[in-house]
Tab-separated table of C-alpha atoms in Angstrom:
chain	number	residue	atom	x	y	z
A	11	UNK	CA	0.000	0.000	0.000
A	12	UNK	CA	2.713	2.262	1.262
A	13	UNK	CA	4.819	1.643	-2.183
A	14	UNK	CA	1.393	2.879	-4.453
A	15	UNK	CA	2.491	6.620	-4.561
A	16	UNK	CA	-0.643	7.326	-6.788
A	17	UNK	CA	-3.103	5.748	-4.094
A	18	UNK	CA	-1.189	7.382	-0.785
A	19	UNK	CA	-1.101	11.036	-2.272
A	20	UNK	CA	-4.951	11.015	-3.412
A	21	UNK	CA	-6.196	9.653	-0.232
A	22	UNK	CA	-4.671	12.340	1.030
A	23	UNK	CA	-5.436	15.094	-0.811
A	24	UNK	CA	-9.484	13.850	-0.758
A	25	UNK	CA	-9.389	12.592	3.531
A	26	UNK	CA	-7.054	15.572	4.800
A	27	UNK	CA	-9.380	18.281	3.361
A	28	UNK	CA	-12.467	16.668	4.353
A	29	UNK	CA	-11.429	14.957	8.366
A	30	UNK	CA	-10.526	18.838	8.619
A	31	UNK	CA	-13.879	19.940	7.408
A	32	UNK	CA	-15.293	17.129	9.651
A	33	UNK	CA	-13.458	18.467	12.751
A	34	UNK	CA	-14.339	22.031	12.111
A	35	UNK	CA	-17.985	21.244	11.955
A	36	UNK	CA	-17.833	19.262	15.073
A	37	UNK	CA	-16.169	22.216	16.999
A	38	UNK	CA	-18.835	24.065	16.684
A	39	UNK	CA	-20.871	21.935	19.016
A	40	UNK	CA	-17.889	21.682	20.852
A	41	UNK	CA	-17.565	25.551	21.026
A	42	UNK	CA	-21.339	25.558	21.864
A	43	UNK	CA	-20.860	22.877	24.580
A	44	UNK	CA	-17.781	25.069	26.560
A	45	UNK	CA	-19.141	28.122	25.992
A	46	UNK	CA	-23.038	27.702	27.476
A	47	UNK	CA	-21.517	25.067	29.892
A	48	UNK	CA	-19.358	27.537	31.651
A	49	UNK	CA	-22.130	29.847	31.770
A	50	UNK	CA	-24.884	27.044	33.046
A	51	UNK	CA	-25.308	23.270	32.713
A	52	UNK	CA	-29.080	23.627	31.756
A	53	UNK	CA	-28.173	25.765	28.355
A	54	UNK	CA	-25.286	23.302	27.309
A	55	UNK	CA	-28.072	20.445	27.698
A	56	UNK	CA	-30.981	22.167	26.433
A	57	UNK	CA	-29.218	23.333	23.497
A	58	UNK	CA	-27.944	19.791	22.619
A	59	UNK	CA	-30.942	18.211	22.640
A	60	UNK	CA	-32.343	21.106	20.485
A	61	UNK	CA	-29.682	20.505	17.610
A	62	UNK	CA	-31.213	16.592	17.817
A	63	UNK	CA	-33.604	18.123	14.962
A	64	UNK	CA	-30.511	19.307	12.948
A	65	UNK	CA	-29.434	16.119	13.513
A	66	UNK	CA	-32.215	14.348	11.862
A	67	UNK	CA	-32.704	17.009	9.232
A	68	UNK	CA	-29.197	16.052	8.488
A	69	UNK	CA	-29.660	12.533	7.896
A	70	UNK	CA	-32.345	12.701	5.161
A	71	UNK	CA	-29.585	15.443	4.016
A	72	UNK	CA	-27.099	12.649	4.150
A	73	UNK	CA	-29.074	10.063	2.007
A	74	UNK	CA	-29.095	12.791	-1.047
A	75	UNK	CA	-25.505	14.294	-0.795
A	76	UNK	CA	-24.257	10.464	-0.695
A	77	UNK	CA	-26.080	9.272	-3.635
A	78	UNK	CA	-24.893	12.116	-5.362
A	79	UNK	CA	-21.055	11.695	-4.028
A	80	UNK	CA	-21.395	7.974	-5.059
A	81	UNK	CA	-22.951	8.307	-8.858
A	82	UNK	CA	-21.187	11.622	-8.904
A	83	UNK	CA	-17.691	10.031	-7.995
A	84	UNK	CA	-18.263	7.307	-10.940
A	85	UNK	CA	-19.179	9.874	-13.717
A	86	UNK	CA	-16.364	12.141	-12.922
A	87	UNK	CA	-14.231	9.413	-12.913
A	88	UNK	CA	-15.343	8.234	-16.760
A	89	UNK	CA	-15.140	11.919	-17.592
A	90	UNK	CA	-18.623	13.153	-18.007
A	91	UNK	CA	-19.353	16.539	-16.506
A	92	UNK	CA	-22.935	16.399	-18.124
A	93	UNK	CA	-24.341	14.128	-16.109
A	94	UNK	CA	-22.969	15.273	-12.898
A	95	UNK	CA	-24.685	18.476	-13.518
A	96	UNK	CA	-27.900	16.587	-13.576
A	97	UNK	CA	-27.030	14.989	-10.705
A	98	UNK	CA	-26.350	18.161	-8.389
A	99	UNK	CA	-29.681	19.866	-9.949
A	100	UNK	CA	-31.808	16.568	-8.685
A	101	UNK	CA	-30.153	17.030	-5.422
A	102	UNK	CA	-30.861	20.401	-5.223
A	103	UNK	CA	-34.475	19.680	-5.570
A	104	UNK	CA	-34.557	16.988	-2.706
A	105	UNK	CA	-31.907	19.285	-0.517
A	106	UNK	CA	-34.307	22.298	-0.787
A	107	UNK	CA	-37.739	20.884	-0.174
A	108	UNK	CA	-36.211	19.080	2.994
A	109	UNK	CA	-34.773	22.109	4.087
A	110	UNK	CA	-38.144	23.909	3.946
A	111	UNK	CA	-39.966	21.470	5.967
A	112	UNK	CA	-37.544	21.356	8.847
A	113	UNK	CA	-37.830	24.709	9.037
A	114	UNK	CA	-41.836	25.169	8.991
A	115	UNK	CA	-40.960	22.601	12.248
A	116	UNK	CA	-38.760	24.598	13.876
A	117	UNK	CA	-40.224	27.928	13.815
A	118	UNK	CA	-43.822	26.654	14.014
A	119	UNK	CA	-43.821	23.999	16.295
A	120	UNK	CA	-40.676	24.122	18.585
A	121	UNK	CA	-41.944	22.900	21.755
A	122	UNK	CA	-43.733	19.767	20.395
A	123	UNK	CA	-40.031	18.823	18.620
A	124	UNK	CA	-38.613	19.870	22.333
A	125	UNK	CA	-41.047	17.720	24.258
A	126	UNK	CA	-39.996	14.622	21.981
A	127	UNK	CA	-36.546	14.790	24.213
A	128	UNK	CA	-37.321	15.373	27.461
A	129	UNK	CA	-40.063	16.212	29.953
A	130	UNK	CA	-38.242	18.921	31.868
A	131	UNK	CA	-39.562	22.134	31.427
A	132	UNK	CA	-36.819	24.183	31.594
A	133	UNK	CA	-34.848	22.371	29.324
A	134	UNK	CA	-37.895	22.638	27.125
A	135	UNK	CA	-38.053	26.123	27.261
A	136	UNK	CA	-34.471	27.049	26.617
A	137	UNK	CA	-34.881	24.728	23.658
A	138	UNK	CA	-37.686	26.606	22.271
A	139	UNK	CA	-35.802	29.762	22.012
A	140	UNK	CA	-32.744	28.023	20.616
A	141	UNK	CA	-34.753	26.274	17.606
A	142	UNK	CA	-37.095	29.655	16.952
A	143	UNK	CA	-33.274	31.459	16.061
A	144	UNK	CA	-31.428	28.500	14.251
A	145	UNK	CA	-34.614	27.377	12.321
A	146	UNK	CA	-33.433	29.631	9.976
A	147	UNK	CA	-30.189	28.212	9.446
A	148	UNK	CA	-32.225	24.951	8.907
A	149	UNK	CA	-33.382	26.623	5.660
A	150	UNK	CA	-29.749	26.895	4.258
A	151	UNK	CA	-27.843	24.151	4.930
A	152	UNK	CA	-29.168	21.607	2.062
A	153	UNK	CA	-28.422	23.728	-0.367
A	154	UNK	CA	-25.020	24.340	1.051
A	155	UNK	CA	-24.323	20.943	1.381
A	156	UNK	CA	-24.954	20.374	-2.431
A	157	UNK	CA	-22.226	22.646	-3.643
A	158	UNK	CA	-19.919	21.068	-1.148
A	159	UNK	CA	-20.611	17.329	-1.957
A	160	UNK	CA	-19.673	18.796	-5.789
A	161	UNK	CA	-16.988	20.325	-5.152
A	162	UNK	CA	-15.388	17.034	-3.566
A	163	UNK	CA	-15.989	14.953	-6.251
A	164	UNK	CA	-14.569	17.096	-9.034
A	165	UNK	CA	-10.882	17.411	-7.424
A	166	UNK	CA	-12.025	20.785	-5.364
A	167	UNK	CA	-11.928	18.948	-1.441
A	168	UNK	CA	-9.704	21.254	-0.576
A	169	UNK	CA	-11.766	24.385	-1.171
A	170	UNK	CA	-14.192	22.348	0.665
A	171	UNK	CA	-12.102	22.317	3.627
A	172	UNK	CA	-10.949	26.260	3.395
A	173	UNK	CA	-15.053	27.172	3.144
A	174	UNK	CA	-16.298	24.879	5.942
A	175	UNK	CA	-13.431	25.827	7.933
A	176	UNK	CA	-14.203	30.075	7.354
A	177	UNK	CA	-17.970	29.524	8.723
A	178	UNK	CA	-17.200	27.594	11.837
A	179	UNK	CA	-14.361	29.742	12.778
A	180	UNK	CA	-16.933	32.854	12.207
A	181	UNK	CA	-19.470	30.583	13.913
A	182	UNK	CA	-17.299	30.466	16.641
A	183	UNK	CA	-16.259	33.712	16.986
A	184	UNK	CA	-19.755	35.123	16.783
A	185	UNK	CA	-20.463	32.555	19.446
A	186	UNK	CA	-18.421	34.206	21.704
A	187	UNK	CA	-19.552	37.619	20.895
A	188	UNK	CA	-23.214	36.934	21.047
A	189	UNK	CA	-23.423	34.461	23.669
A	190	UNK	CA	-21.352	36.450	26.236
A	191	UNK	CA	-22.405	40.131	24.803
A	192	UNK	CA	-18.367	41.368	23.540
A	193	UNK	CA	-17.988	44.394	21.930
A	194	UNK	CA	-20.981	45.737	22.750
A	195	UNK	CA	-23.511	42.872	22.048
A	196	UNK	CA	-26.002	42.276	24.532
A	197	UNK	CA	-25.652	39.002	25.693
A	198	UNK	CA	-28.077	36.242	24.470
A	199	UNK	CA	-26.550	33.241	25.729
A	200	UNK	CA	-28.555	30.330	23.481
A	201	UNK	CA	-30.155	32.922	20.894
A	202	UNK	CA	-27.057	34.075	21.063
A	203	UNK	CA	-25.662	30.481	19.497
A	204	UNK	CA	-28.291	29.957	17.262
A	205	UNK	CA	-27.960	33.570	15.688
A	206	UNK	CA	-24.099	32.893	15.020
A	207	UNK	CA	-25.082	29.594	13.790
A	208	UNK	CA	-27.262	31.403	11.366
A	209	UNK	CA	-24.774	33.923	10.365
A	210	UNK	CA	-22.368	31.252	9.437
A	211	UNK	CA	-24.659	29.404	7.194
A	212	UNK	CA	-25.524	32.506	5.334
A	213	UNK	CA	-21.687	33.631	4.749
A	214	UNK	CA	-21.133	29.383	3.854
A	215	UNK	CA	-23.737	29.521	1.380
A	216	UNK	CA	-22.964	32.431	-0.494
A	217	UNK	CA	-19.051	31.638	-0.262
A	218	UNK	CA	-20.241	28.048	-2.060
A	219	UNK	CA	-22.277	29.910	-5.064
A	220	UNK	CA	-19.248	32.436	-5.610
A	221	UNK	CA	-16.487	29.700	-5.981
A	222	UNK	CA	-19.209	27.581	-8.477
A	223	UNK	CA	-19.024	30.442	-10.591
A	224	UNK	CA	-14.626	29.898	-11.435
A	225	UNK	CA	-13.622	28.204	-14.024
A	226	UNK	CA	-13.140	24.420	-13.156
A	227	UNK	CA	-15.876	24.183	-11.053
A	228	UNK	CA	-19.174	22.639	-11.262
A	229	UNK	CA	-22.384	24.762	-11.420
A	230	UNK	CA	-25.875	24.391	-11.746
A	231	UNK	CA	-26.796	24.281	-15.236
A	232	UNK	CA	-30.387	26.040	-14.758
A	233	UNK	CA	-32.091	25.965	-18.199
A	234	UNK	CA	-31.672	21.729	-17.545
A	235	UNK	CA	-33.066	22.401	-13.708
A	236	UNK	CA	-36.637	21.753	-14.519
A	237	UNK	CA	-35.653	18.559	-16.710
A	238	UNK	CA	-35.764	15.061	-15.736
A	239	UNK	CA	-33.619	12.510	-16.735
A	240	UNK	CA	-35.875	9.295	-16.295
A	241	UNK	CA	-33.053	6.818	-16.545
A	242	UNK	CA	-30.577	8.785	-13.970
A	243	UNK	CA	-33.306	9.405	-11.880
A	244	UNK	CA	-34.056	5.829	-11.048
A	245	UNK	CA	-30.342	5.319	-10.640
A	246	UNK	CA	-30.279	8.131	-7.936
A	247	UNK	CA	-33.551	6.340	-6.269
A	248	UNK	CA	-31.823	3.420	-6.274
A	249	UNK	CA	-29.058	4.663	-4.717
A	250	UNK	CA	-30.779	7.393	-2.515
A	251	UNK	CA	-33.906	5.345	-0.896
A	252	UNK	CA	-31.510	2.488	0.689
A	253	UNK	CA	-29.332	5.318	1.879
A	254	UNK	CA	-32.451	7.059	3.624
A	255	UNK	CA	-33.845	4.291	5.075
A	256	UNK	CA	-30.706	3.584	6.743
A	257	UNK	CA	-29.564	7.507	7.469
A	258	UNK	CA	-33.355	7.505	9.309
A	259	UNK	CA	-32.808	4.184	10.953
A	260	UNK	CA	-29.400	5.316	12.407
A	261	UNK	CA	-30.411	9.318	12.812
A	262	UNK	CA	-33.533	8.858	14.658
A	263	UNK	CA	-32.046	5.544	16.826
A	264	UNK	CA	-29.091	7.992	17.656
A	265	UNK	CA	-31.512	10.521	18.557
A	266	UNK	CA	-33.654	8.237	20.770
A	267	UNK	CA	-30.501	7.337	22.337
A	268	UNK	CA	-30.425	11.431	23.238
A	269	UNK	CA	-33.791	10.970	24.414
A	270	UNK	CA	-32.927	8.024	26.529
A	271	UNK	CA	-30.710	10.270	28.480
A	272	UNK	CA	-32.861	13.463	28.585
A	273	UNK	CA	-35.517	11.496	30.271
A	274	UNK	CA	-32.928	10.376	32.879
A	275	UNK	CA	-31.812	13.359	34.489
A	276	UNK	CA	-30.486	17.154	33.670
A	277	UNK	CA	-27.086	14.934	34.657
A	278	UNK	CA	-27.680	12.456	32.285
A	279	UNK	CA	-28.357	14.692	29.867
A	280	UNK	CA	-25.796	16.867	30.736
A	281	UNK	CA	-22.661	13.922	30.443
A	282	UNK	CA	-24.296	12.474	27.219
A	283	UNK	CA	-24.297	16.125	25.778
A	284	UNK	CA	-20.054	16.295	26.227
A	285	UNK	CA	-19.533	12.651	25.456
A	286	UNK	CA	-21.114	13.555	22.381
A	287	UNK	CA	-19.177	16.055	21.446
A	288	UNK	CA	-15.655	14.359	22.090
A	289	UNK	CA	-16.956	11.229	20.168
A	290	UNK	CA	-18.022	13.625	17.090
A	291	UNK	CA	-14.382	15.175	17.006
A	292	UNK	CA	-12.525	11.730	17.213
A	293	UNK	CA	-14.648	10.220	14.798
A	294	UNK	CA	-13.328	13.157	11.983
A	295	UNK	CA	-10.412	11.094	10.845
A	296	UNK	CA	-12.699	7.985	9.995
A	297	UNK	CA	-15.252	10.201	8.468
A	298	UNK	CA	-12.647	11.546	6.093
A	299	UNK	CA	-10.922	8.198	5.354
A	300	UNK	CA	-14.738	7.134	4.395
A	301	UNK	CA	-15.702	9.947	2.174
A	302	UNK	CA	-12.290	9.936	0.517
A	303	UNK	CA	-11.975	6.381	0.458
A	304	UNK	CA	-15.233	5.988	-0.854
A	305	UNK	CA	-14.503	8.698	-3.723
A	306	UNK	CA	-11.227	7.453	-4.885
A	307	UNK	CA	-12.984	3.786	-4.672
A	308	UNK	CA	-15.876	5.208	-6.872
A	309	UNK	CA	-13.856	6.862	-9.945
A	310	UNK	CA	-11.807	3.655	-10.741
A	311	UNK	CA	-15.062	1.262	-10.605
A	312	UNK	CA	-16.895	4.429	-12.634
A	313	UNK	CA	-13.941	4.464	-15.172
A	314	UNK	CA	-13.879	0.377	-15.549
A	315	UNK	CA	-10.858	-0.421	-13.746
A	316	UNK	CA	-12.570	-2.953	-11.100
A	317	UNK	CA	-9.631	-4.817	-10.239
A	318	UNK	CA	-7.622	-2.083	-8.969
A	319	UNK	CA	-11.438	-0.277	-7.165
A	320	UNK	CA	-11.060	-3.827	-5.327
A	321	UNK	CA	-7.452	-3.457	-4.451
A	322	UNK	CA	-7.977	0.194	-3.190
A	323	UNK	CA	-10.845	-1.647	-1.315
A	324	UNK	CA	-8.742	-4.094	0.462
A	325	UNK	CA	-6.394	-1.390	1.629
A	326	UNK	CA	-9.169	0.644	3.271
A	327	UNK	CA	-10.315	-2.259	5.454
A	328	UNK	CA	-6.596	-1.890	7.288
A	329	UNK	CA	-6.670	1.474	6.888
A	330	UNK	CA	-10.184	1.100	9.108
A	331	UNK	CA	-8.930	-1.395	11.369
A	332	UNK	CA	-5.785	0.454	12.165
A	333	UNK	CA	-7.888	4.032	12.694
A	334	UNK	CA	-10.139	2.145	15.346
A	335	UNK	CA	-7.336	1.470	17.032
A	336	UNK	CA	-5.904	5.018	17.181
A	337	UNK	CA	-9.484	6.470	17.995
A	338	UNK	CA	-10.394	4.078	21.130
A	339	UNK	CA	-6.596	4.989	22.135
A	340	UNK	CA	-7.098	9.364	21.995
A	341	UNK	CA	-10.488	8.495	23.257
A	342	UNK	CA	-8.879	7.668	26.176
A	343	UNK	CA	-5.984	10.182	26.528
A	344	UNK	CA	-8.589	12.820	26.441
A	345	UNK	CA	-10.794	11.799	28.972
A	346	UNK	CA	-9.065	13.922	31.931
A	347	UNK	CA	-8.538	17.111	29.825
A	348	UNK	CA	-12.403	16.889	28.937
A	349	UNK	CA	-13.297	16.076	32.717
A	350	UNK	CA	-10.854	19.388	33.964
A	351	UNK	CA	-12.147	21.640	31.037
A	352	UNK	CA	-16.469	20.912	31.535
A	353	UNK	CA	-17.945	22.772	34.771
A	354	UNK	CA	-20.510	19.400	35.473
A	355	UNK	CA	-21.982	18.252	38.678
A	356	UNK	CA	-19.884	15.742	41.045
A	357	UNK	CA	-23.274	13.334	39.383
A	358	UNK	CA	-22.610	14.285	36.194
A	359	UNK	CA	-18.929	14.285	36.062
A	360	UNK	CA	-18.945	10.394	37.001
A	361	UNK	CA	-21.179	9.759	34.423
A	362	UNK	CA	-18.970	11.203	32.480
A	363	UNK	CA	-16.019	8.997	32.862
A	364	UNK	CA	-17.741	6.324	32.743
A	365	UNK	CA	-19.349	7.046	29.342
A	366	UNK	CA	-15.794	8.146	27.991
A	367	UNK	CA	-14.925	4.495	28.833
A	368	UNK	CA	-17.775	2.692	27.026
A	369	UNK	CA	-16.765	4.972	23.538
A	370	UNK	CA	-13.188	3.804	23.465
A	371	UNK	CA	-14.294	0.601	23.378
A	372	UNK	CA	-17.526	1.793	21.094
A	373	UNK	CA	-14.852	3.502	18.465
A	374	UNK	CA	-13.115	0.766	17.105
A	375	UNK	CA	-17.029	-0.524	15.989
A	376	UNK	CA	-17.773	3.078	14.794
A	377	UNK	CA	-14.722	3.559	12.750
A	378	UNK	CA	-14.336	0.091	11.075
A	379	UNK	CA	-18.007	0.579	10.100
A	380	UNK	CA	-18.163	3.524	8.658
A	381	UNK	CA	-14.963	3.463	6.248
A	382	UNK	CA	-16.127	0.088	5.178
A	383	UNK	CA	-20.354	0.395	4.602
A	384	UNK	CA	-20.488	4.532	4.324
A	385	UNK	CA	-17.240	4.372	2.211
A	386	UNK	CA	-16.228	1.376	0.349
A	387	UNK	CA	-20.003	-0.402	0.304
A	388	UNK	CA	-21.220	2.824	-1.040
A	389	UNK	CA	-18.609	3.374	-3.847
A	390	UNK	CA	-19.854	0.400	-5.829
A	391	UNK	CA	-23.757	1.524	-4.819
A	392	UNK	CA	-24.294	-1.256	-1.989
A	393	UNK	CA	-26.281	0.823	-0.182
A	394	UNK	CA	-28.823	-2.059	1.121
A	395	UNK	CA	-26.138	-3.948	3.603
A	396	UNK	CA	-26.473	-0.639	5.946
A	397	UNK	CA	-29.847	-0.234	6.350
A	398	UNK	CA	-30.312	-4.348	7.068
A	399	UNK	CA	-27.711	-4.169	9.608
A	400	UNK	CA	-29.193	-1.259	11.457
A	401	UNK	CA	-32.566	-2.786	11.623
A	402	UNK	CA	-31.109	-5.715	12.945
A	403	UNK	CA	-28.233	-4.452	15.021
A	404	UNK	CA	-29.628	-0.906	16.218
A	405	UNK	CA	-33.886	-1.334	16.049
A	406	UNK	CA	-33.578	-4.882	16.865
A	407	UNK	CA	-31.009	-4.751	19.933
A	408	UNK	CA	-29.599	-1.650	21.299
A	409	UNK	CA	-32.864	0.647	21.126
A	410	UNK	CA	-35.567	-2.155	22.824
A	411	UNK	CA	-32.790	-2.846	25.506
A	412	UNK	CA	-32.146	0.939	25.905
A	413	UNK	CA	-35.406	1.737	25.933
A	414	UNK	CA	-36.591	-0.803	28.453
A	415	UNK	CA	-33.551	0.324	30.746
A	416	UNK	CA	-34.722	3.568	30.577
A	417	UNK	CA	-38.426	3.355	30.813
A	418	UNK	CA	-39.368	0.121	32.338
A	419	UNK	CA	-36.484	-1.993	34.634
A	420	UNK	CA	-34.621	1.455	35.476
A	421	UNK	CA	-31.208	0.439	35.063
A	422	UNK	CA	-28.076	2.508	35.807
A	423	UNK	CA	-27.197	5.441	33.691
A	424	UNK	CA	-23.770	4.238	32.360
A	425	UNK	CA	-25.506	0.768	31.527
A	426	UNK	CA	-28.183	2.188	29.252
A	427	UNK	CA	-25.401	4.065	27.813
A	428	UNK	CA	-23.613	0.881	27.122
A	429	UNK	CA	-26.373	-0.847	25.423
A	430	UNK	CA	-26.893	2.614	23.033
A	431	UNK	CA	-23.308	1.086	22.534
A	432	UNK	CA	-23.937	-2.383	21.505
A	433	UNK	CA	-25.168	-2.133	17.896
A	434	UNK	CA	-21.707	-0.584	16.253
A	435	UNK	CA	-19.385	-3.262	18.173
A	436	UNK	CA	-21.996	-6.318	17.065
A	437	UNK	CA	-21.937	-5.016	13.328
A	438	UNK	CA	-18.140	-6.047	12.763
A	439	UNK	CA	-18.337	-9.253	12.076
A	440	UNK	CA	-20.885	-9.099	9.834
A	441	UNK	CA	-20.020	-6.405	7.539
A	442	UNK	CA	-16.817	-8.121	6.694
A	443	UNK	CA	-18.175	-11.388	5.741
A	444	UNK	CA	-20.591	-9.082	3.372
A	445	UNK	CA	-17.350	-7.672	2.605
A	446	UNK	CA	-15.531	-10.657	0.965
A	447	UNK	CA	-18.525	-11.282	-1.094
A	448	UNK	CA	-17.686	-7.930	-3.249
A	449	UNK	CA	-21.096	-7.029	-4.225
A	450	UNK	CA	-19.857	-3.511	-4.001
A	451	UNK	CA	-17.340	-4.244	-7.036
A	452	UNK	CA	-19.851	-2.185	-9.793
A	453	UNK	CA	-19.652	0.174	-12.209
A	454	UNK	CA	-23.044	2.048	-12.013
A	455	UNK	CA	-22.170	4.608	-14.943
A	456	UNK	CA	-23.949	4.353	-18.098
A	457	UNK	CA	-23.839	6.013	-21.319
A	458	UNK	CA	-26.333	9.139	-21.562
A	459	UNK	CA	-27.190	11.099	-24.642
């Protein structure tokens, strides 16, 4: 692997670029988390639960910018720019309508998406005037997130990285400024988040539409906006629908899992809302090695060369091994920091630790999964395996023993925690016997007038 110069310097030109854009969107919440935690434990919880809707708005998000990274990755890699046009205008479509309904939610009906999370009322309430603030930003981020799966998969990652990396730095800045009133501000404390969240999607978005306009890069082509493509279509269904099913499975089981805690305590809630926030920065380096992986994967099997998409295949499952190693291993070495940094409870700060524990072991699951199904599965359009092995794994095990932990035996925090745990660790096995079948091994490109 080492001696392919070819394969080493363009997985690292596509993961560098987008693990950074991973970690800079994570700080945000991280910035969030610090920020209304040292002010008061009640915002930093309310406010995570909150972003739960994001979270979910994000996953039906997922399902369209993946379909369009994975047919988009195997038409740029036969050469046809034509196509991937159409592709980022259908995307566009699905981006934008989702966008608009998640927003109708949020501004309309806040505390009925609050209550969904918990039953305390003044994390309800704090919520409320988060969502009414960032609902807004709700509006923007499909279409954001359109230009920036298109810009990966025509050789621009990079910009990717620099534009993703200007809004959460202004994100966080304005965080600062409006959460703890600098310069003048009043301060807002959680509007105060949401409206720098806001600002930051506005300055992303119209940073994305300025760079489509160089030469080089991919645009919409609007006069073919309105078209449709009947035989592309159904290859975007087919890769979309799978991909959806599975983002929803996993999006609202994570978000149950959120819900799990919420309805345990403020110092439940409280530990799962840090833990959450560490395990979203350590997982950047797997989430670029997937998207990357996946990308480089998809423009050899797109261009015909499925030997050598296999071979590039075979080197991402060590690559996955060896970064679930590394993540369970800084998982660990950051535990103190993270405990001396959050202002928690004595209650809270226990659970804590103990939930820190549980994820190292959790991460080597989490990352072998996700570079494998999300990244190499995906490349050649096997999109089905995930959303089987979530039903089973997630809907079938960890949620009903969560769940009844939670609701009907009350068991310990840290062992509900543990069994929100179970499904990634269980999945191993199985995805690499699915592996060594190759199913993925495809070239889903065909030839369009």
């Amino acid at each position: 692997m080492l001696s392919d110069k070819f394969f080493c310097k363009k997985l690292l030109q596509l993961t560098v670029p987008i693990a950074l854009q991973c970690l800079m969107l994570a700080s945000v919440a991280a910035a969030d988390a610090i920020m209304l935690g040292s002010a008061d434990q009640n915002s930093m919880s309310a406010v995570s639960l909150a972003t739960q809707i994001q979270f979910i708005q994000n996953m039906i998000l997922t399902s369209f910018v993946a379909a369009t990274g994975i047919l988009g990755a195997q038409y740029w890699g036969k050469g046809d720019k034509r196509t991937v046009n159409d592709i980022f205008c259908m995307t566009l479509k699905c981006c934008g309508v989702t966008s608009l309904l998640f927003f109708i939610g949020c501004i309309l009906f806040p505390r009925y998406l609050m209550m969904i999370f918990t039953n305390e009322e003044v994390l309800i309430e704090i919520g409320i005037r988060y969502l009414r603030v960032a609902g807004w930003s709700y509006l923007l981020t499909g279409i954001s997130q359109c230009y920036l799966a298109v810009m990966k998969v025509s050789e621009h990652a990079s910009k990717t990285a620099i534009i993703s990396s200007g809004a959460v730095i202004i994100n966080i800045v304005l965080n600062a400024v409006f959460i703890f009133g600098l310069f003048g501000f009043p301060a807002m404390g959680v509007q105060g988040a949401a409206l720098a969240t806001l600002s930051a999607r506005v300055v992303e978005l119209i940073w994305c539409v300025w760079c489509s306009q160089k030469e080089g890069y991919i645009r919409p082509d609007w006069s073919r906006f309105l078209k449709r493509n009947a035989m592309l279509a159904a290859d975007f269904r087919k890769c979309a629908m799978p991909l959806l099913g599975a983002s929803l499975f996993w999006g609202v089981g994570f978000t149950s899992y959120t819900a799990f805690m919420g309805h345990m305590g403020t110092d439940a809630a409280a530990a799962n809302s840090v833990a959450s926030v560490v395990r979203d920065l350590i997982c950047c380096l797997c989430n670029g090695i997937s998207s990357g992986g996946g990308i480089l994967v998809g423009n050899e099997l797109g261009a015909g060369n499925l030997k050598k998409g296999r071979l590039y295949g075979d080197r991402l499952v060590k690559l996955a091994f060896l970064c679930g190693v590394l993540s369970t291993a800084v998982m660990l070495l950051v535990t103190p920091l993270v405990i001396h940094f959050v202002k928690l409870t004595d209650k809270a700060g226990s659970y804590l630790i103990g939930m820190m524990i549980i994820m190292a072991v959790y991460m080597i699951g989490r990352a072998v999964n996700t570079i494998i199904i999300s990244g190499i599965f995906a490349a050649g359009g096997d999109t089905l395996f995930d959303m089987y092995s979530l039903a089973v794994c997630m809907w079938g095990i960890a949620v009903p023993l969560a769940a009844a932990g939670t609701f009907l035996f009350h068991w310990p925090v840290l062992v509900v925690y543990a069994c929100t745990c179970l499904d990634e660790v269980g999945k191993i096995p199985w995805v690499m016997i699915h592996y060594k079948k190759y199913a993925w091994v495809k070239d889903l490109t065909r030839e369009m007038n």
